[in-house]
PDB file of C-alpha atoms in Angstrom:
ATOM      1  CA  ASP A   1     125.019  36.588  83.324  1.00  0.00           C
ATOM      2  CA  ILE A   2     127.125  33.912  81.676  1.00  0.00           C
ATOM      3  CA  VAL A   3     125.412  32.018  78.863  1.00  0.00           C
ATOM      4  CA  LEU A   4     126.736  28.632  77.736  1.00  0.00           C
ATOM      5  CA  SER A   5     126.075  27.583  74.156  1.00  0.00           C
ATOM      6  CA  GLN A   6     126.557  23.950  73.253  1.00  0.00           C
ATOM      7  CA  PHE A   7     127.088  22.534  69.761  1.00  0.00           C
ATOM      8  CA  PRO A   8     125.731  20.447  68.188  1.00  0.00           C
ATOM      9  CA  ASP A   9     122.294  19.858  69.677  1.00  0.00           C
ATOM     10  CA  SER A  10     122.628  16.201  68.732  1.00  0.00           C
ATOM     11  CA  LEU A  11     124.998  13.889  66.948  1.00  0.00           C
ATOM     12  CA  ALA A  12     124.982  10.302  65.809  1.00  0.00           C
ATOM     13  CA  VAL A  13     128.260   8.404  65.938  1.00  0.00           C
ATOM     14  CA  SER A  14     129.177   4.877  64.958  1.00  0.00           C
ATOM     15  CA  LEU A  15     130.328   2.540  67.700  1.00  0.00           C
ATOM     16  CA  GLY A  16     134.063   2.867  68.145  1.00  0.00           C
ATOM     17  CA  GLU A  17     134.201   6.287  66.519  1.00  0.00           C
ATOM     18  CA  GLY A  18     134.858   9.592  68.269  1.00  0.00           C
ATOM     19  CA  ALA A  19     132.458  12.356  69.298  1.00  0.00           C
ATOM     20  CA  THR A  20     133.222  15.994  69.980  1.00  0.00           C
ATOM     21  CA  ILE A  21     130.961  18.432  71.812  1.00  0.00           C
ATOM     22  CA  THR A  22     131.655  22.144  72.034  1.00  0.00           C
ATOM     23  CA  CYS A  23     130.661  24.545  74.788  1.00  0.00           C
ATOM     24  CA  LYS A  24     131.139  28.275  74.316  1.00  0.00           C
ATOM     25  CA  SER A  25     130.807  30.666  77.224  1.00  0.00           C
ATOM     26  CA  SER A  26     129.716  34.277  76.801  1.00  0.00           C
ATOM     27  CA  GLN A  27     132.385  35.284  79.338  1.00  0.00           C
ATOM     28  CA  SER A  28     135.621  33.777  80.512  1.00  0.00           C
ATOM     29  CA  VAL A  29     135.290  31.246  83.336  1.00  0.00           C
ATOM     30  CA  PHE A  30     139.024  31.269  84.078  1.00  0.00           C
ATOM     31  CA  HIS A  31     139.644  32.175  87.707  1.00  0.00           C
ATOM     32  CA  THR A  32     142.969  33.902  88.272  1.00  0.00           C
ATOM     33  CA  SER A  33     142.980  33.028  91.980  1.00  0.00           C
ATOM     34  CA  ASN A  34     143.811  29.407  91.217  1.00  0.00           C
ATOM     35  CA  ASN A  35     144.379  29.449  87.436  1.00  0.00           C
ATOM     36  CA  LYS A  36     141.486  27.099  86.874  1.00  0.00           C
ATOM     37  CA  ASN A  37     138.546  27.099  84.489  1.00  0.00           C
ATOM     38  CA  PHE A  38     135.348  26.774  86.475  1.00  0.00           C
ATOM     39  CA  LEU A  39     133.646  24.506  83.970  1.00  0.00           C
ATOM     40  CA  SER A  40     132.413  20.942  84.295  1.00  0.00           C
ATOM     41  CA  TRP A  41     130.785  18.342  82.052  1.00  0.00           C
ATOM     42  CA  TYR A  42     127.954  15.979  82.905  1.00  0.00           C
ATOM     43  CA  GLN A  43     126.408  12.907  81.363  1.00  0.00           C
ATOM     44  CA  GLN A  44     122.699  12.296  81.834  1.00  0.00           C
ATOM     45  CA  LYS A  45     120.896   9.102  80.914  1.00  0.00           C
ATOM     46  CA  PRO A  46     117.084   8.844  80.797  1.00  0.00           C
ATOM     47  CA  GLY A  47     115.469   8.790  84.212  1.00  0.00           C
ATOM     48  CA  GLN A  48     118.747   9.502  85.997  1.00  0.00           C
ATOM     49  CA  PRO A  49     120.342  12.584  87.506  1.00  0.00           C
ATOM     50  CA  PRO A  50     123.380  14.030  85.751  1.00  0.00           C
ATOM     51  CA  LYS A  51     126.719  12.399  86.462  1.00  0.00           C
ATOM     52  CA  LEU A  52     129.918  14.425  86.814  1.00  0.00           C
ATOM     53  CA  LEU A  53     132.470  13.496  84.158  1.00  0.00           C
ATOM     54  CA  ILE A  54     134.959  16.360  84.005  1.00  0.00           C
ATOM     55  CA  TYR A  55     135.739  19.351  86.230  1.00  0.00           C
ATOM     56  CA  TRP A  56     138.237  22.200  85.966  1.00  0.00           C
ATOM     57  CA  ALA A  57     137.479  21.805  82.236  1.00  0.00           C
ATOM     58  CA  SER A  58     139.910  18.915  81.856  1.00  0.00           C
ATOM     59  CA  THR A  59     140.160  16.870  85.065  1.00  0.00           C
ATOM     60  CA  ARG A  60     138.421  13.529  84.859  1.00  0.00           C
ATOM     61  CA  GLU A  61     136.274  12.577  87.854  1.00  0.00           C
ATOM     62  CA  SER A  62     137.319   9.428  89.654  1.00  0.00           C
ATOM     63  CA  GLY A  63     135.927   6.322  87.990  1.00  0.00           C
ATOM     64  CA  VAL A  64     135.176   7.984  84.645  1.00  0.00           C
ATOM     65  CA  PRO A  65     136.608   6.003  81.704  1.00  0.00           C
ATOM     66  CA  ASP A  66     139.625   7.599  80.070  1.00  0.00           C
ATOM     67  CA  ARG A  67     137.865   7.716  76.693  1.00  0.00           C
ATOM     68  CA  PHE A  68     136.229  10.891  78.066  1.00  0.00           C
ATOM     69  CA  SER A  69     138.417  13.982  77.962  1.00  0.00           C
ATOM     70  CA  GLY A  70     137.898  17.700  78.307  1.00  0.00           C
ATOM     71  CA  SER A  71     139.902  20.593  76.971  1.00  0.00           C
ATOM     72  CA  GLY A  72     139.784  24.336  76.479  1.00  0.00           C
ATOM     73  CA  SER A  73     140.203  27.513  78.449  1.00  0.00           C
ATOM     74  CA  GLY A  74     138.584  30.885  78.907  1.00  0.00           C
ATOM     75  CA  THR A  75     135.446  30.765  76.792  1.00  0.00           C
ATOM     76  CA  ASP A  76     135.862  27.734  74.515  1.00  0.00           C
ATOM     77  CA  PHE A  77     135.659  24.162  75.724  1.00  0.00           C
ATOM     78  CA  THR A  78     135.378  20.700  74.259  1.00  0.00           C
ATOM     79  CA  LEU A  79     134.284  17.309  75.525  1.00  0.00           C
ATOM     80  CA  THR A  80     135.655  14.432  73.495  1.00  0.00           C
ATOM     81  CA  ILE A  81     134.507  10.841  73.653  1.00  0.00           C
ATOM     82  CA  ASN A  82     137.023   8.514  72.057  1.00  0.00           C
ATOM     83  CA  SER A  83     135.794   5.176  70.744  1.00  0.00           C
ATOM     84  CA  LEU A  84     132.114   5.583  71.552  1.00  0.00           C
ATOM     85  CA  GLN A  85     130.530   2.713  73.458  1.00  0.00           C
ATOM     86  CA  ALA A  86     126.838   1.802  73.567  1.00  0.00           C
ATOM     87  CA  GLU A  87     126.652   2.907  77.206  1.00  0.00           C
ATOM     88  CA  ASP A  88     127.740   6.430  76.216  1.00  0.00           C
ATOM     89  CA  VAL A  89     124.347   7.151  74.659  1.00  0.00           C
ATOM     90  CA  ALA A  90     123.142  10.076  76.760  1.00  0.00           C
ATOM     91  CA  VAL A  91     122.716  13.832  76.875  1.00  0.00           C
ATOM     92  CA  TYR A  92     125.836  15.793  77.799  1.00  0.00           C
ATOM     93  CA  TYR A  93     125.829  19.183  79.522  1.00  0.00           C
ATOM     94  CA  CYS A  94     128.493  21.729  80.298  1.00  0.00           C
ATOM     95  CA  HIS A  95     128.154  23.788  83.492  1.00  0.00           C
ATOM     96  CA  GLN A  96     129.877  26.942  84.664  1.00  0.00           C
ATOM     97  CA  TYR A  97     130.407  27.394  88.378  1.00  0.00           C
ATOM     98  CA  TYR A  98     132.424  30.588  87.998  1.00  0.00           C
ATOM     99  CA  SER A  99     129.745  33.131  88.825  1.00  0.00           C
ATOM    100  CA  VAL A 100     126.103  33.413  89.765  1.00  0.00           C
ATOM    101  CA  PRO A 101     123.697  32.794  88.295  1.00  0.00           C
ATOM    102  CA  LEU A 102     125.320  29.434  87.670  1.00  0.00           C
ATOM    103  CA  ALA A 103     124.372  28.003  84.304  1.00  0.00           C
ATOM    104  CA  PHE A 104     124.229  24.908  82.143  1.00  0.00           C
ATOM    105  CA  GLY A 105     124.567  24.527  78.434  1.00  0.00           C
ATOM    106  CA  GLY A 106     121.528  23.424  76.490  1.00  0.00           C
ATOM    107  CA  GLY A 107     122.727  19.849  76.175  1.00  0.00           C
ATOM    108  CA  THR A 108     123.958  17.617  73.364  1.00  0.00           C
ATOM    109  CA  LYS A 109     122.266  14.307  72.678  1.00  0.00           C
ATOM    110  CA  VAL A 110     124.642  11.566  71.585  1.00  0.00           C
ATOM    111  CA  GLU A 111     123.211   8.576  69.748  1.00  0.00           C
ATOM    112  CA  ILE A 112     124.534   5.567  67.901  1.00  0.00           C
ATOM    113  CA  LYS A 113     124.559   5.778  64.111  1.00  0.00           C
TER     114      LYS A 113
ATOM    115  CA  GLN B   1     129.172   7.958 100.988  1.00  0.00           C
ATOM    116  CA  VAL B   2     126.897  10.976 101.020  1.00  0.00           C
ATOM    117  CA  GLN B   3     123.417  10.664  99.554  1.00  0.00           C
ATOM    118  CA  LEU B   4     120.770  13.276  98.856  1.00  0.00           C
ATOM    119  CA  GLN B   5     117.034  12.595  98.778  1.00  0.00           C
ATOM    120  CA  GLU B   6     114.346  15.044  97.695  1.00  0.00           C
ATOM    121  CA  SER B   7     110.871  14.942  99.202  1.00  0.00           C
ATOM    122  CA  GLY B   8     107.694  16.947  98.911  1.00  0.00           C
ATOM    123  CA  PRO B   9     104.317  17.103  97.183  1.00  0.00           C
ATOM    124  CA  GLY B  10     104.210  15.859  93.637  1.00  0.00           C
ATOM    125  CA  LEU B  11     101.273  18.068  92.738  1.00  0.00           C
ATOM    126  CA  VAL B  12     100.902  21.772  93.450  1.00  0.00           C
ATOM    127  CA  LYS B  13      98.065  24.038  92.393  1.00  0.00           C
ATOM    128  CA  PRO B  14      98.734  27.148  90.319  1.00  0.00           C
ATOM    129  CA  SER B  15      99.507  30.292  92.358  1.00  0.00           C
ATOM    130  CA  GLN B  16     100.432  28.184  95.394  1.00  0.00           C
ATOM    131  CA  THR B  17     103.855  27.569  96.903  1.00  0.00           C
ATOM    132  CA  LEU B  18     106.046  24.631  95.977  1.00  0.00           C
ATOM    133  CA  SER B  19     107.998  23.341  98.978  1.00  0.00           C
ATOM    134  CA  LEU B  20     110.675  20.659  98.760  1.00  0.00           C
ATOM    135  CA  THR B  21     113.150  19.244 101.246  1.00  0.00           C
ATOM    136  CA  CYS B  22     116.491  17.583 100.605  1.00  0.00           C
ATOM    137  CA  THR B  23     117.692  15.165 103.263  1.00  0.00           C
ATOM    138  CA  VAL B  24     121.418  14.569 103.333  1.00  0.00           C
ATOM    139  CA  SER B  25     122.738  11.267 104.681  1.00  0.00           C
ATOM    140  CA  GLY B  26     126.287  10.050 105.099  1.00  0.00           C
ATOM    141  CA  GLY B  27     127.675  13.455 105.967  1.00  0.00           C
ATOM    142  CA  SER B  28     126.845  16.688 107.752  1.00  0.00           C
ATOM    143  CA  ILE B  29     125.620  19.771 105.927  1.00  0.00           C
ATOM    144  CA  ASN B  30     126.773  21.940 108.810  1.00  0.00           C
ATOM    145  CA  ASN B  31     130.239  22.837 107.618  1.00  0.00           C
ATOM    146  CA  ASN B  32     131.929  25.213 105.234  1.00  0.00           C
ATOM    147  CA  TYR B  33     133.122  22.522 102.855  1.00  0.00           C
ATOM    148  CA  TYR B  34     130.086  22.543 100.562  1.00  0.00           C
ATOM    149  CA  TYR B  35     127.311  24.586  99.159  1.00  0.00           C
ATOM    150  CA  TRP B  36     123.924  23.082  98.431  1.00  0.00           C
ATOM    151  CA  SER B  37     121.904  23.731  95.303  1.00  0.00           C
ATOM    152  CA  TRP B  38     118.574  23.121  93.639  1.00  0.00           C
ATOM    153  CA  VAL B  39     118.408  22.430  89.908  1.00  0.00           C
ATOM    154  CA  ARG B  40     115.305  21.664  87.885  1.00  0.00           C
ATOM    155  CA  GLN B  41     114.578  20.050  84.545  1.00  0.00           C
ATOM    156  CA  PRO B  42     111.275  20.245  82.664  1.00  0.00           C
ATOM    157  CA  ALA B  43     110.389  17.051  80.864  1.00  0.00           C
ATOM    158  CA  GLY B  44     112.484  16.646  77.727  1.00  0.00           C
ATOM    159  CA  LYS B  45     114.403  19.867  78.349  1.00  0.00           C
ATOM    160  CA  GLY B  46     117.685  21.029  79.811  1.00  0.00           C
ATOM    161  CA  LEU B  47     118.910  21.808  83.302  1.00  0.00           C
ATOM    162  CA  GLU B  48     118.119  25.090  85.056  1.00  0.00           C
ATOM    163  CA  TRP B  49     120.001  26.244  88.148  1.00  0.00           C
ATOM    164  CA  ILE B  50     117.572  27.560  90.777  1.00  0.00           C
ATOM    165  CA  GLY B  51     119.867  28.648  93.577  1.00  0.00           C
ATOM    166  CA  ARG B  52     122.447  27.720  96.179  1.00  0.00           C
ATOM    167  CA  LEU B  53     122.796  27.857  99.923  1.00  0.00           C
ATOM    168  CA  TYR B  54     125.811  27.985 102.173  1.00  0.00           C
ATOM    169  CA  THR B  55     125.024  26.768 105.679  1.00  0.00           C
ATOM    170  CA  SER B  56     126.520  30.022 106.929  1.00  0.00           C
ATOM    171  CA  GLY B  57     123.279  31.491 105.610  1.00  0.00           C
ATOM    172  CA  THR B  58     124.430  33.008 102.351  1.00  0.00           C
ATOM    173  CA  THR B  59     122.120  32.329  99.439  1.00  0.00           C
ATOM    174  CA  ASN B  60     122.176  33.087  95.718  1.00  0.00           C
ATOM    175  CA  TYR B  61     119.164  32.673  93.458  1.00  0.00           C
ATOM    176  CA  ASN B  62     118.593  32.674  89.738  1.00  0.00           C
ATOM    177  CA  PRO B  63     117.127  36.089  88.854  1.00  0.00           C
ATOM    178  CA  SER B  64     115.090  34.417  86.104  1.00  0.00           C
ATOM    179  CA  LEU B  65     112.776  33.202  88.876  1.00  0.00           C
ATOM    180  CA  ASN B  66     111.848  36.800  89.707  1.00  0.00           C
ATOM    181  CA  GLY B  67     112.298  36.713  93.462  1.00  0.00           C
ATOM    182  CA  ARG B  68     110.016  33.711  94.011  1.00  0.00           C
ATOM    183  CA  VAL B  69     112.725  31.482  95.516  1.00  0.00           C
ATOM    184  CA  THR B  70     113.794  30.990  99.108  1.00  0.00           C
ATOM    185  CA  MET B  71     116.247  28.385 100.322  1.00  0.00           C
ATOM    186  CA  SER B  72     117.050  27.515 103.911  1.00  0.00           C
ATOM    187  CA  ALA B  73     118.759  24.837 105.963  1.00  0.00           C
ATOM    188  CA  ASP B  74     117.836  22.921 109.091  1.00  0.00           C
ATOM    189  CA  THR B  75     121.170  21.679 110.334  1.00  0.00           C
ATOM    190  CA  SER B  76     119.569  19.801 113.246  1.00  0.00           C
ATOM    191  CA  LYS B  77     117.811  17.580 110.701  1.00  0.00           C
ATOM    192  CA  ASN B  78     120.632  17.649 108.151  1.00  0.00           C
ATOM    193  CA  GLN B  79     118.216  19.017 105.573  1.00  0.00           C
ATOM    194  CA  PHE B  80     117.890  21.983 103.292  1.00  0.00           C
ATOM    195  CA  SER B  81     114.769  23.206 101.588  1.00  0.00           C
ATOM    196  CA  LEU B  82     113.360  25.052  98.601  1.00  0.00           C
ATOM    197  CA  SER B  83     110.320  27.285  98.510  1.00  0.00           C
ATOM    198  CA  LEU B  84     109.006  28.583  95.186  1.00  0.00           C
ATOM    199  CA  THR B  85     105.995  30.878  95.352  1.00  0.00           C
ATOM    200  CA  SER B  86     103.259  31.733  92.860  1.00  0.00           C
ATOM    201  CA  VAL B  87     103.864  28.655  90.740  1.00  0.00           C
ATOM    202  CA  THR B  88     102.517  28.196  87.230  1.00  0.00           C
ATOM    203  CA  ALA B  89     102.560  25.321  84.792  1.00  0.00           C
ATOM    204  CA  ALA B  90     106.003  26.517  83.670  1.00  0.00           C
ATOM    205  CA  ASP B  91     107.359  25.370  87.035  1.00  0.00           C
ATOM    206  CA  THR B  92     106.451  21.757  86.298  1.00  0.00           C
ATOM    207  CA  ALA B  93     109.724  19.863  86.314  1.00  0.00           C
ATOM    208  CA  VAL B  94     111.959  17.307  87.972  1.00  0.00           C
ATOM    209  CA  TYR B  95     113.643  19.045  90.883  1.00  0.00           C
ATOM    210  CA  TYR B  96     117.110  17.936  91.967  1.00  0.00           C
ATOM    211  CA  CYS B  97     119.026  18.832  95.095  1.00  0.00           C
ATOM    212  CA  ALA B  98     122.784  18.781  94.727  1.00  0.00           C
ATOM    213  CA  ARG B  99     126.122  19.345  96.441  1.00  0.00           C
ATOM    214  CA  THR B 100     129.200  21.294  95.383  1.00  0.00           C
ATOM    215  CA  PRO B 101     132.446  20.934  97.338  1.00  0.00           C
ATOM    216  CA  LEU B 102     134.416  24.016  98.351  1.00  0.00           C
ATOM    217  CA  PHE B 103     138.044  24.792  99.054  1.00  0.00           C
ATOM    218  CA  ASP B 104     138.896  28.143 100.581  1.00  0.00           C
ATOM    219  CA  TRP B 105     135.271  29.108  99.821  1.00  0.00           C
ATOM    220  CA  LEU B 106     135.742  28.481  96.090  1.00  0.00           C
ATOM    221  CA  PRO B 107     133.726  25.753  94.369  1.00  0.00           C
ATOM    222  CA  ILE B 108     135.714  22.824  93.094  1.00  0.00           C
ATOM    223  CA  ARG B 109     134.583  20.005  90.805  1.00  0.00           C
ATOM    224  CA  GLY B 110     131.212  21.623  90.127  1.00  0.00           C
ATOM    225  CA  ILE B 111     128.235  19.598  91.357  1.00  0.00           C
ATOM    226  CA  ASP B 112     129.579  16.231  92.441  1.00  0.00           C
ATOM    227  CA  VAL B 113     126.545  14.643  94.127  1.00  0.00           C
ATOM    228  CA  TRP B 114     122.927  14.775  92.970  1.00  0.00           C
ATOM    229  CA  GLY B 115     119.701  13.507  94.438  1.00  0.00           C
ATOM    230  CA  GLN B 116     117.578  11.195  92.306  1.00  0.00           C
ATOM    231  CA  GLY B 117     115.115  13.997  91.624  1.00  0.00           C
ATOM    232  CA  THR B 118     111.450  14.470  92.390  1.00  0.00           C
ATOM    233  CA  THR B 119     108.760  15.316  89.872  1.00  0.00           C
ATOM    234  CA  VAL B 120     106.558  18.273  90.659  1.00  0.00           C
ATOM    235  CA  THR B 121     103.512  18.989  88.540  1.00  0.00           C
ATOM    236  CA  VAL B 122     101.686  22.290  88.726  1.00  0.00           C
ATOM    237  CA  SER B 123      98.051  21.750  87.860  1.00  0.00           C
ATOM    238  CA  SER B 124      94.624  22.481  89.230  1.00  0.00           C
TER     239      SER B 124
END
């Protein structure tokens, strides 16, 4: 089974500053059939379901602000939030859809410093 | 625009079976363009994938649930369902139904649509 480890568990960032979240997979999620990484990122605010931000590790979902970006390949991935806004306060999760059992990272809570 | 809505009892007694239904509106579940999942989240904790269903009948479940899970679809009602047997307090959580789009049977974009979630409490 693939295990996703997220770092840090939480971070506090000043408004306008950047935030970086890491997701490490215990196995590669790169699919050679289409040369894509089967990894996505979600944002979850209190009382709401998760919202898709990034898929294929680096493709931004329609309507997601361009201050959110994803990078990485194989087993190491990063979600970057440039110029943090107040509305970005949330918990962020990575998710692998490469193989069953599908899995989520443990989450990273982003707060304002 | 497709929407998913979970429904079912909010309270289940220990050792009984938790049964939830997800009603899909704005699109048909009866095609090969999606698979349908259940994900749960205990209060204050992270997300746990429960399982997925293709309307062709194929299912995959999280082995951590020790064979207690069954998922099925009723295409005539545009619904899919979750059954979790022998529940304990550890099964108390918000349960989400969700959709993942497919292309050539491969998932794309991960989960792109989620229901609002329904809280299930296991207690006597």
